[in-house]
Coordinates of C-alpha atoms in Angstrom, one line a residue:
Chain A
M1 CA 78.0 112.9 127.2
G2 CA 78.9 110.0 125.0
L3 CA 82.6 109.0 125.0
P4 CA 84.2 108.9 121.5
S5 CA 84.5 105.3 120.2
L6 CA 88.1 105.2 119.1
E7 CA 89.1 102.7 116.5
G8 CA 92.8 102.0 115.8
E9 CA 95.8 103.1 117.7
G10 CA 97.7 106.3 117.8
Y11 CA 94.9 108.8 117.8
K12 CA 95.4 111.5 120.4
A13 CA 92.6 113.5 121.7
A14 CA 91.8 116.9 120.1
P15 CA 92.5 119.8 120.5
I16 CA 95.9 119.7 119.1
D17 CA 98.6 121.1 121.4
G18 CA 99.4 124.7 120.7
L19 CA 96.5 125.5 118.4
P20 CA 93.9 127.9 119.9
P21 CA 90.3 126.6 120.2
A22 CA 88.2 126.5 117.0
P23 CA 84.9 125.1 115.9
A24 CA 84.5 121.4 115.6
V25 CA 83.9 120.0 112.1
I26 CA 81.6 117.0 112.2
L27 CA 81.4 114.9 109.1
V28 CA 78.5 112.5 109.0
G29 CA 78.6 109.3 106.9
T30 CA 81.3 110.5 104.5
Q31 CA 81.6 108.3 101.4
L32 CA 85.0 109.2 100.1
G33 CA 88.3 109.1 102.1
E34 CA 89.7 111.8 99.8
N35 CA 87.1 114.2 101.0
I36 CA 88.1 113.7 104.6
G37 CA 91.7 114.4 103.6
T38 CA 90.8 117.6 101.7
T39 CA 88.5 118.6 104.5
A40 CA 91.4 118.4 107.0
R41 CA 93.5 120.6 104.7
A42 CA 90.7 123.1 104.3
M43 CA 90.2 123.2 108.1
L44 CA 93.9 123.7 108.9
N45 CA 94.1 126.5 106.3
F46 CA 91.9 128.5 108.7
G47 CA 93.1 127.2 112.0
L48 CA 90.4 124.6 112.6
H49 CA 91.7 121.2 114.0
D50 CA 88.8 119.5 115.8
L51 CA 87.6 116.9 113.3
R52 CA 84.9 114.5 114.3
L53 CA 83.8 111.6 112.1
V54 CA 80.4 110.0 112.5
R55 CA 80.3 106.5 110.9
P56 CA 82.4 107.3 107.8
K57 CA 81.3 105.0 105.0
C58 CA 84.8 105.0 103.6
G59 CA 86.2 103.4 106.8
W60 CA 88.7 104.8 109.2
P61 CA 91.7 105.2 109.2
S62 CA 91.8 105.9 105.5
I63 CA 94.9 105.9 103.3
K64 CA 93.0 107.9 100.8
A65 CA 92.4 110.6 103.4
L66 CA 96.1 110.7 104.3
K67 CA 97.1 111.0 100.6
A68 CA 94.7 113.8 100.0
C69 CA 95.4 115.9 103.1
S70 CA 98.5 117.7 101.8
G71 CA 100.4 117.7 105.0
A72 CA 97.4 118.4 107.3
T73 CA 98.1 115.0 109.0
E74 CA 97.9 116.4 112.5
V75 CA 94.2 117.1 111.9
L76 CA 93.6 113.5 110.7
N77 CA 95.7 112.0 113.5
A78 CA 93.6 113.9 116.0
A79 CA 90.2 113.0 114.4
R80 CA 87.8 111.2 116.6
L81 CA 85.2 108.6 115.6
Y82 CA 81.6 108.5 116.8
Q83 CA 78.6 106.3 116.3
S84 CA 76.1 109.1 116.1
V85 CA 75.6 112.8 115.7
E86 CA 74.3 112.9 119.2
E87 CA 77.6 111.5 120.6
A88 CA 79.7 113.7 118.3
S89 CA 78.0 116.9 119.4
A90 CA 77.4 116.0 123.0
D91 CA 79.9 118.6 124.4
L92 CA 78.9 121.4 122.0
R93 CA 76.6 124.2 122.9
L94 CA 76.1 125.8 119.5
V95 CA 75.8 123.6 116.4
Y96 CA 75.0 124.5 112.8
A97 CA 73.9 122.0 110.2
T98 CA 74.8 122.6 106.6
T99 CA 72.3 121.8 103.9
A100 CA 72.4 122.4 100.1
R101 CA 68.6 122.8 99.8
P102 CA 66.3 124.6 102.2
R103 CA 64.2 122.1 104.1
D104 CA 60.8 122.4 105.6
L105 CA 62.1 122.5 109.1
P106 CA 61.3 124.8 112.0
K107 CA 64.8 126.1 112.3
P108 CA 66.4 129.4 111.7
V109 CA 68.5 129.7 108.6
V110 CA 71.9 131.4 108.5
T111 CA 74.4 132.2 105.8
A112 CA 78.1 131.3 106.0
V113 CA 78.9 134.9 106.9
E114 CA 76.4 135.0 109.7
A115 CA 77.5 131.6 111.0
G116 CA 81.1 132.7 111.0
R117 CA 80.2 135.7 113.2
K118 CA 78.0 133.7 115.5
L119 CA 80.5 130.9 116.0
R120 CA 83.1 133.6 117.0
D121 CA 80.6 135.2 119.3
G122 CA 79.7 131.8 120.9
M123 CA 83.4 131.0 121.4
A124 CA 84.0 134.5 122.9
D125 CA 81.2 133.5 125.4
G126 CA 83.1 130.4 126.2
L127 CA 80.8 128.0 124.3
A128 CA 82.1 124.9 122.5
V129 CA 80.8 125.2 118.9
G130 CA 80.6 123.0 115.8
V131 CA 79.3 122.5 112.3
L132 CA 77.7 119.4 110.9
F133 CA 78.2 118.2 107.3
G134 CA 76.2 115.3 105.8
P135 CA 77.2 112.6 103.3
E136 CA 78.3 113.8 99.8
R137 CA 75.3 112.7 97.9
T138 CA 72.3 112.9 100.2
G139 CA 73.3 115.6 102.8
L140 CA 72.2 115.4 106.4
S141 CA 69.0 113.5 107.3
N142 CA 66.2 115.4 109.0
D143 CA 67.0 113.4 112.1
D144 CA 70.5 114.7 112.1
L145 CA 69.3 118.3 111.5
I146 CA 67.2 118.1 114.6
H147 CA 70.4 118.4 116.7
A148 CA 71.4 121.7 115.2
D149 CA 70.5 125.2 116.5
A150 CA 70.2 126.5 113.0
V151 CA 70.5 125.5 109.4
L152 CA 73.5 126.9 107.5
T153 CA 73.3 127.4 103.7
V154 CA 75.8 128.9 101.3
P155 CA 74.2 131.0 98.6
L156 CA 75.1 129.3 95.3
N157 CA 74.5 129.5 91.5
P158 CA 71.0 128.0 91.4
G159 CA 71.9 126.4 88.1
Y160 CA 74.8 124.4 89.6
S161 CA 74.7 124.0 93.4
S162 CA 76.8 120.9 93.8
L163 CA 79.4 122.0 96.4
N164 CA 82.1 119.6 97.2
L165 CA 82.3 118.6 100.9
A166 CA 85.7 120.0 101.5
Q167 CA 84.7 123.2 99.7
A168 CA 81.7 123.6 102.0
V169 CA 84.0 123.2 105.0
L170 CA 86.5 125.6 103.5
L171 CA 83.9 128.4 103.0
I172 CA 82.6 128.1 106.6
A173 CA 86.1 127.8 108.0
Y174 CA 87.0 130.9 106.0
E175 CA 84.1 132.9 107.3
W176 CA 84.9 131.9 110.8
F177 CA 88.5 133.0 110.3
Q178 CA 87.3 136.3 108.6
A179 CA 85.0 137.0 111.5
G180 CA 88.1 137.0 113.8
G181 CA 89.4 140.2 112.2
P182 CA 92.5 138.6 110.9
E183 CA 95.5 140.9 110.3
R184 CA 95.1 142.5 107.0
P185 CA 98.3 141.9 104.9
A186 CA 100.5 144.9 104.9
S187 CA 100.6 146.5 101.5
S188 CA 103.9 146.0 99.8
T189 CA 103.7 149.6 98.5
A190 CA 104.4 150.8 102.1
A191 CA 107.9 149.6 102.0
A192 CA 108.5 150.6 98.4
R193 CA 110.5 153.5 97.2
R194 CA 109.8 157.2 97.7
P195 CA 107.3 158.8 95.4
A196 CA 108.8 161.5 93.2
T197 CA 108.5 165.1 94.4
K198 CA 105.9 167.3 92.7
G199 CA 108.9 169.3 91.4
E200 CA 110.2 166.2 89.6
L201 CA 106.8 165.7 88.1
V202 CA 106.7 169.3 86.8
G203 CA 110.2 168.8 85.4
L204 CA 109.1 165.7 83.5
L205 CA 106.1 167.5 82.0
D206 CA 108.2 170.5 81.0
H207 CA 110.7 168.2 79.4
I208 CA 108.0 166.4 77.4
A209 CA 106.5 169.7 76.3
G210 CA 109.8 171.2 75.3
E211 CA 110.8 168.3 73.1
L212 CA 107.4 168.1 71.5
D213 CA 107.4 171.8 70.8
Q214 CA 110.4 171.2 68.5
T215 CA 108.5 168.6 66.5
G216 CA 105.4 170.7 65.8
F217 CA 103.3 168.0 67.5
F218 CA 100.8 170.4 69.2
R219 CA 100.0 172.4 66.0
T220 CA 97.9 175.1 67.9
P221 CA 98.3 176.7 71.3
E222 CA 94.8 175.5 72.2
R223 CA 95.7 171.9 71.5
R224 CA 99.0 172.3 73.3
Q225 CA 97.3 173.5 76.4
S226 CA 94.6 170.8 76.4
M227 CA 97.1 168.0 75.7
L228 CA 99.5 169.1 78.4
K229 CA 96.7 169.3 80.8
T230 CA 95.8 165.7 80.1
M231 CA 99.4 164.7 80.5
K232 CA 99.6 166.5 83.8
V233 CA 96.7 164.4 85.0
V234 CA 98.3 161.2 83.7
I235 CA 101.7 162.0 85.3
Q236 CA 100.1 162.9 88.6
R237 CA 98.0 159.8 88.7
A238 CA 100.9 157.5 87.7
G239 CA 102.4 157.2 91.2
L240 CA 105.9 157.7 89.7
R241 CA 108.9 157.1 91.9
E242 CA 112.2 158.9 91.7
P243 CA 113.9 156.3 89.5
D244 CA 110.9 156.2 87.2
I245 CA 111.4 159.9 86.5
H246 CA 115.1 159.3 85.6
L247 CA 114.2 156.4 83.3
L248 CA 111.4 158.4 81.5
R249 CA 113.5 161.4 81.0
G250 CA 116.3 159.3 79.6
M251 CA 113.9 157.8 77.1
I252 CA 112.5 161.1 76.0
K253 CA 116.0 162.4 75.7
A254 CA 117.0 159.4 73.6
L255 CA 114.1 159.8 71.2
A256 CA 114.7 163.6 70.9
E257 CA 118.5 163.4 70.5
G258 CA 118.1 160.7 67.9
D259 CA 116.2 163.4 66.1
R260 CA 118.7 166.3 66.6
R261 CA 121.8 164.2 66.0
S262 CA 120.6 163.3 62.6
R263 CA 119.6 166.8 61.5
Chain B
M1 CA 95.9 141.5 70.6
G2 CA 97.0 137.9 70.3
L3 CA 94.2 135.5 69.2
P4 CA 93.8 132.5 71.5
S5 CA 95.7 129.5 70.1
L6 CA 93.0 126.9 70.1
E7 CA 94.0 123.2 70.3
G8 CA 91.6 120.5 69.5
E9 CA 88.0 120.8 68.1
G10 CA 84.8 121.7 69.7
Y11 CA 85.8 124.7 71.8
K12 CA 83.3 127.5 71.5
A13 CA 84.1 131.0 72.5
A14 CA 83.2 132.0 76.0
P15 CA 81.0 133.4 77.5
I16 CA 78.6 130.5 77.6
D17 CA 75.1 131.2 76.2
G18 CA 72.6 132.2 78.8
L19 CA 75.0 132.9 81.7
P20 CA 75.5 136.5 82.7
P21 CA 78.9 138.1 82.5
A22 CA 81.3 137.1 85.3
P23 CA 85.0 137.6 86.0
A24 CA 87.5 135.6 83.9
V25 CA 89.6 133.0 85.8
I26 CA 93.1 132.8 84.3
L27 CA 95.1 129.7 85.3
V28 CA 98.8 130.0 84.5
G29 CA 101.0 127.0 84.0
T30 CA 98.7 124.6 85.9
Q31 CA 100.4 121.3 86.7
L32 CA 97.5 119.0 87.5
G33 CA 94.5 118.5 85.2
E34 CA 92.4 117.6 88.3
N35 CA 92.9 121.1 89.5
I36 CA 91.5 122.5 86.3
G37 CA 88.5 120.3 86.7
T38 CA 87.9 121.2 90.3
T39 CA 88.5 124.9 89.4
A40 CA 85.7 124.6 86.8
R41 CA 83.4 123.2 89.4
A42 CA 84.3 125.9 91.9
M43 CA 83.7 128.6 89.3
L44 CA 80.3 127.3 88.2
N45 CA 79.2 127.0 91.8
F46 CA 79.2 130.8 91.9
G47 CA 78.3 131.5 88.3
L48 CA 81.8 132.0 86.8
H49 CA 82.3 130.5 83.4
D50 CA 85.1 132.3 81.5
L51 CA 88.1 130.0 82.1
R52 CA 91.4 130.9 80.4
L53 CA 94.4 128.6 80.4
V54 CA 97.9 129.9 79.9
R55 CA 100.3 127.1 78.9
P56 CA 98.9 124.4 81.2
K57 CA 101.7 122.0 82.1
C58 CA 99.2 119.1 82.3
G59 CA 98.4 119.5 78.6
W60 CA 95.0 120.3 77.1
P61 CA 92.3 119.0 76.7
S62 CA 92.8 116.9 79.8
I63 CA 90.9 113.8 80.7
K64 CA 91.8 114.3 84.4
A65 CA 90.2 117.7 84.3
L66 CA 87.0 116.3 82.8
K67 CA 86.8 113.5 85.4
A68 CA 87.3 116.0 88.3
C69 CA 84.8 118.6 87.2
S70 CA 81.7 117.0 88.6
G71 CA 79.5 118.0 85.7
A72 CA 80.9 121.5 85.1
T73 CA 81.8 120.4 81.6
E74 CA 80.4 123.5 80.0
V75 CA 83.1 125.5 81.7
L76 CA 85.8 123.2 80.5
N77 CA 84.4 123.0 77.0
A78 CA 84.4 126.8 76.7
A79 CA 87.9 127.2 78.2
R80 CA 90.4 129.0 75.9
L81 CA 94.1 128.4 75.6
Y82 CA 96.8 131.2 75.5
Q83 CA 100.5 131.3 75.2
S84 CA 101.0 134.1 77.6
V85 CA 99.4 136.1 80.4
E86 CA 99.6 139.1 78.1
E87 CA 97.4 137.4 75.5
A88 CA 95.0 136.0 78.1
S89 CA 94.4 139.3 79.7
A90 CA 94.5 141.5 76.6
D91 CA 90.8 142.4 76.7
L92 CA 90.5 142.9 80.4
R93 CA 90.5 146.2 82.2
L94 CA 90.8 145.2 85.8
V95 CA 93.0 142.2 86.8
Y96 CA 93.9 140.8 90.2
A97 CA 96.8 138.5 90.7
T98 CA 96.6 135.9 93.6
T99 CA 99.7 135.3 95.7
A100 CA 100.3 133.1 98.7
R101 CA 103.1 135.3 100.1
P102 CA 103.4 139.0 100.1
R103 CA 106.0 140.1 97.6
D104 CA 108.2 143.2 97.4
L105 CA 106.2 144.7 94.6
P106 CA 104.9 148.2 94.2
K107 CA 101.3 147.0 94.0
P108 CA 98.3 147.5 96.2
V109 CA 97.2 144.5 98.1
V110 CA 93.5 143.5 98.5
T111 CA 91.8 140.7 100.4
A112 CA 89.3 138.4 98.8
V113 CA 86.4 140.4 100.3
E114 CA 87.7 143.6 98.8
A115 CA 88.4 142.0 95.5
G116 CA 84.9 140.6 95.3
R117 CA 83.4 144.0 95.8
K118 CA 85.8 145.7 93.4
L119 CA 85.2 143.1 90.6
R120 CA 81.5 143.7 91.0
D121 CA 82.0 147.5 90.9
G122 CA 84.2 147.2 87.8
M123 CA 81.6 145.0 86.0
A124 CA 78.8 147.4 87.0
D125 CA 80.9 150.1 85.2
G126 CA 81.0 147.8 82.1
L127 CA 84.6 146.7 82.6
A128 CA 85.9 143.2 81.7
V129 CA 87.6 141.8 84.8
G130 CA 89.6 138.8 85.7
V131 CA 91.8 137.0 88.3
L132 CA 95.2 135.4 87.7
F133 CA 96.2 132.1 89.5
G134 CA 99.8 130.8 89.2
P135 CA 101.2 127.2 89.1
E136 CA 100.4 125.0 92.1
R137 CA 103.9 124.9 93.6
T138 CA 105.5 128.2 92.6
G139 CA 102.6 130.6 92.2
L140 CA 102.8 133.5 89.8
S141 CA 106.1 134.8 88.7
N142 CA 106.9 138.5 89.2
D143 CA 106.8 139.0 85.5
D144 CA 103.2 137.8 85.5
L145 CA 102.3 139.9 88.5
I146 CA 103.3 143.0 86.6
H147 CA 100.2 142.8 84.5
A148 CA 97.9 143.0 87.5
D149 CA 96.3 146.1 89.0
A150 CA 96.6 144.7 92.5
V151 CA 97.7 141.6 94.4
L152 CA 95.0 139.5 96.0
T153 CA 95.8 137.5 99.1
V154 CA 93.5 135.4 101.3
P155 CA 94.3 135.7 105.0
L156 CA 95.2 132.2 106.2
N157 CA 96.4 130.3 109.2
P158 CA 100.1 131.4 109.1
G159 CA 101.1 127.9 110.3
Y160 CA 99.6 126.2 107.3
S161 CA 99.0 128.4 104.3
S162 CA 99.0 125.8 101.5
L163 CA 95.7 126.6 99.7
N164 CA 94.7 124.3 96.9
L165 CA 94.3 126.0 93.5
A166 CA 90.6 125.2 93.2
Q167 CA 90.0 126.3 96.7
A168 CA 91.6 129.7 96.1
V169 CA 89.4 130.1 93.0
L170 CA 86.4 129.0 95.1
L171 CA 87.0 131.7 97.8
I172 CA 87.3 134.5 95.3
A173 CA 84.3 133.3 93.2
Y174 CA 82.4 133.1 96.5
E175 CA 83.3 136.6 97.5
W176 CA 82.4 137.9 94.0
F177 CA 79.0 136.1 94.3
Q178 CA 78.5 137.5 97.8
A179 CA 79.2 141.0 96.7
G180 CA 76.3 140.7 94.2
G181 CA 73.4 141.7 96.3
P182 CA 71.1 144.3 94.8
E183 CA 72.3 145.7 91.5
R184 CA 74.5 148.8 91.9
P185 CA 73.8 151.6 89.4
A186 CA 76.6 152.1 86.9
S187 CA 78.7 155.2 87.5
S188 CA 77.7 157.9 84.9
T189 CA 81.3 158.8 84.3
A190 CA 82.3 155.2 83.7
A191 CA 82.3 155.2 79.9
A192 CA 84.5 158.2 79.7
R193 CA 87.0 157.0 82.2
R194 CA 87.3 153.3 81.3
P195 CA 90.8 152.0 82.0
A196 CA 92.7 151.0 78.9
T197 CA 92.7 147.3 78.1
K198 CA 95.8 145.3 79.0
G199 CA 96.3 144.8 75.3
E200 CA 96.5 148.6 74.8
L201 CA 99.0 148.8 77.6
V202 CA 101.1 146.1 76.0
G203 CA 100.8 148.0 72.7
L204 CA 102.1 151.2 74.3
L205 CA 105.1 149.4 75.8
D206 CA 105.9 147.7 72.5
H207 CA 105.7 151.1 70.7
I208 CA 108.1 152.7 73.2
A209 CA 110.5 149.8 73.0
G210 CA 110.4 149.7 69.2
E211 CA 111.2 153.4 68.9
L212 CA 113.9 153.3 71.5
D213 CA 115.5 150.3 69.8
Q214 CA 116.2 152.6 66.8
T215 CA 118.0 155.1 68.9
G216 CA 120.4 152.7 70.6
F217 CA 119.1 153.9 73.9
F218 CA 119.2 150.5 75.6
R219 CA 122.9 149.7 74.7
T220 CA 122.8 146.1 76.0
P221 CA 120.1 143.4 76.0
E222 CA 120.3 143.3 79.8
R223 CA 119.7 147.0 80.2
R224 CA 116.9 146.8 77.7
Q225 CA 115.2 144.0 79.6
S226 CA 115.5 145.7 83.0
M227 CA 114.4 149.1 81.7
L228 CA 111.4 147.7 79.9
K229 CA 110.4 145.8 83.0
T230 CA 110.4 149.1 84.9
M231 CA 108.4 150.7 82.2
K232 CA 105.9 147.9 82.4
V233 CA 105.4 148.5 86.1
V234 CA 105.1 152.3 85.5
I235 CA 102.6 151.9 82.7
Q236 CA 100.5 149.4 84.7
R237 CA 100.4 151.6 87.7
A238 CA 99.6 154.7 85.8
G239 CA 95.9 154.1 85.6
L240 CA 95.9 155.0 81.9
R241 CA 92.5 155.5 80.2
E242 CA 91.9 154.9 76.5
P243 CA 92.4 158.5 75.4
D244 CA 95.6 158.7 77.4
I245 CA 97.0 155.8 75.3
H246 CA 96.2 157.6 72.1
L247 CA 97.8 160.8 73.4
L248 CA 101.0 159.1 74.6
R249 CA 101.4 157.1 71.4
G250 CA 100.9 160.3 69.4
M251 CA 103.6 162.0 71.4
I252 CA 106.0 159.1 71.0
K253 CA 105.3 159.0 67.2
A254 CA 106.0 162.7 67.0
L255 CA 109.3 162.5 68.8
A256 CA 110.4 159.5 66.7
E257 CA 109.1 160.8 63.3
G258 CA 110.8 164.1 64.0
D259 CA 113.9 161.8 64.1
R260 CA 113.2 159.9 60.9
R261 CA 112.0 162.8 58.9
S262 CA 115.3 164.6 59.4
R263 CA 117.6 161.7 58.5

């Protein structure tokens, strides 16, 4: 196993204290420091923190990366530098290589969804796992792809398939996070107010019908029946709460009393 | 329905020729032009092209957006400007609002995966659909959220949940694209049960407000504002169809004209 070649001071070894294990993100020959910064942010959004840089063309450390990371500095500070993909992936047992275009390689191809699940499964089996990302313009070389267990592609609009580096990282981090069965956010309707009783709904409908009867709105009994049936459906479906009923009846009363007052 | 307020020349109406229909992306009060550019790129990656800007704080057109869009200029050129969320969503029948934090709102909550599927389903039923994104720092206001059918949140690392605007757009566009798969047959009842457009809902609320104004029902501007806000929530939640709108407006007219006739 090749030891990481650390450049500069103050870089502590990953993983970051307190964060649970997560797949390594290996950026190869990255051209723009900004993209390393936005990658760190995308990683941390989904709990990834093991960033490995193979010969970044932008140099390292990078002020541009720091400026672009939106507070995900802990990921940048813990990033490790390597001279080759071999070194960077030496401790990993399951590695996916991202490519924009399918290549003529004897490798299985997985989507981001599948990769997310398999990375989870691998980690559940105690494997160290990671994903390789190539330089912005050219992508990974075939030599680098050789180290991977499978090729990972994200299905894209065929007419415009230029995915930004950090966005590719984001989608794969997202799918890994999703595969973990994250807590579904509790619906805010749960804590909301009590639904109106069925009796209150009937009262509302009767109120509407009674006021409209006085205006001649329905014209015939058949129209009256059909329209009130429609209103019943609407009122039932509306998910009205108790205070809504009071407000609606107040409005109906105001419209109708305006009428009677002026007679 | 408010017409878009176009600024500058050369903006053609979306959708872009040759691209199949896709959900509208509505950016509200965006602060940084770069984020509009990277949003356009993220959209086009997954075949989205209907970009709507509500009062962008960065101004429009934006050189920074153009520089950041990585060739997705067609999306920027077709972007439309609006003065309000109401205007921008007037023609849409299914709208999700993205939020970083759960709010105490009586709205269903969906994840990006669910939203992707439901946007597909809605479009298969012939509905115009869209997703709202708020300003970078503050997110959508509760007033803007009122227009949405549901709140959309992306499950994130709770320790670091600052998702960049374009990355939020990317994840939702990705899930919509993922949900594509084989074409789903349109529901046969779809045409009869189309939800009302957001414009029709606004029209209904305006009608109610206008008639009640004449009765003195609201008494004070504060009460008026608060009651109309409640009504907005009720109307939004009611799942009203086109024929329901006609029936309700007919009833309101009958009550109110009864009033005026007899004066």
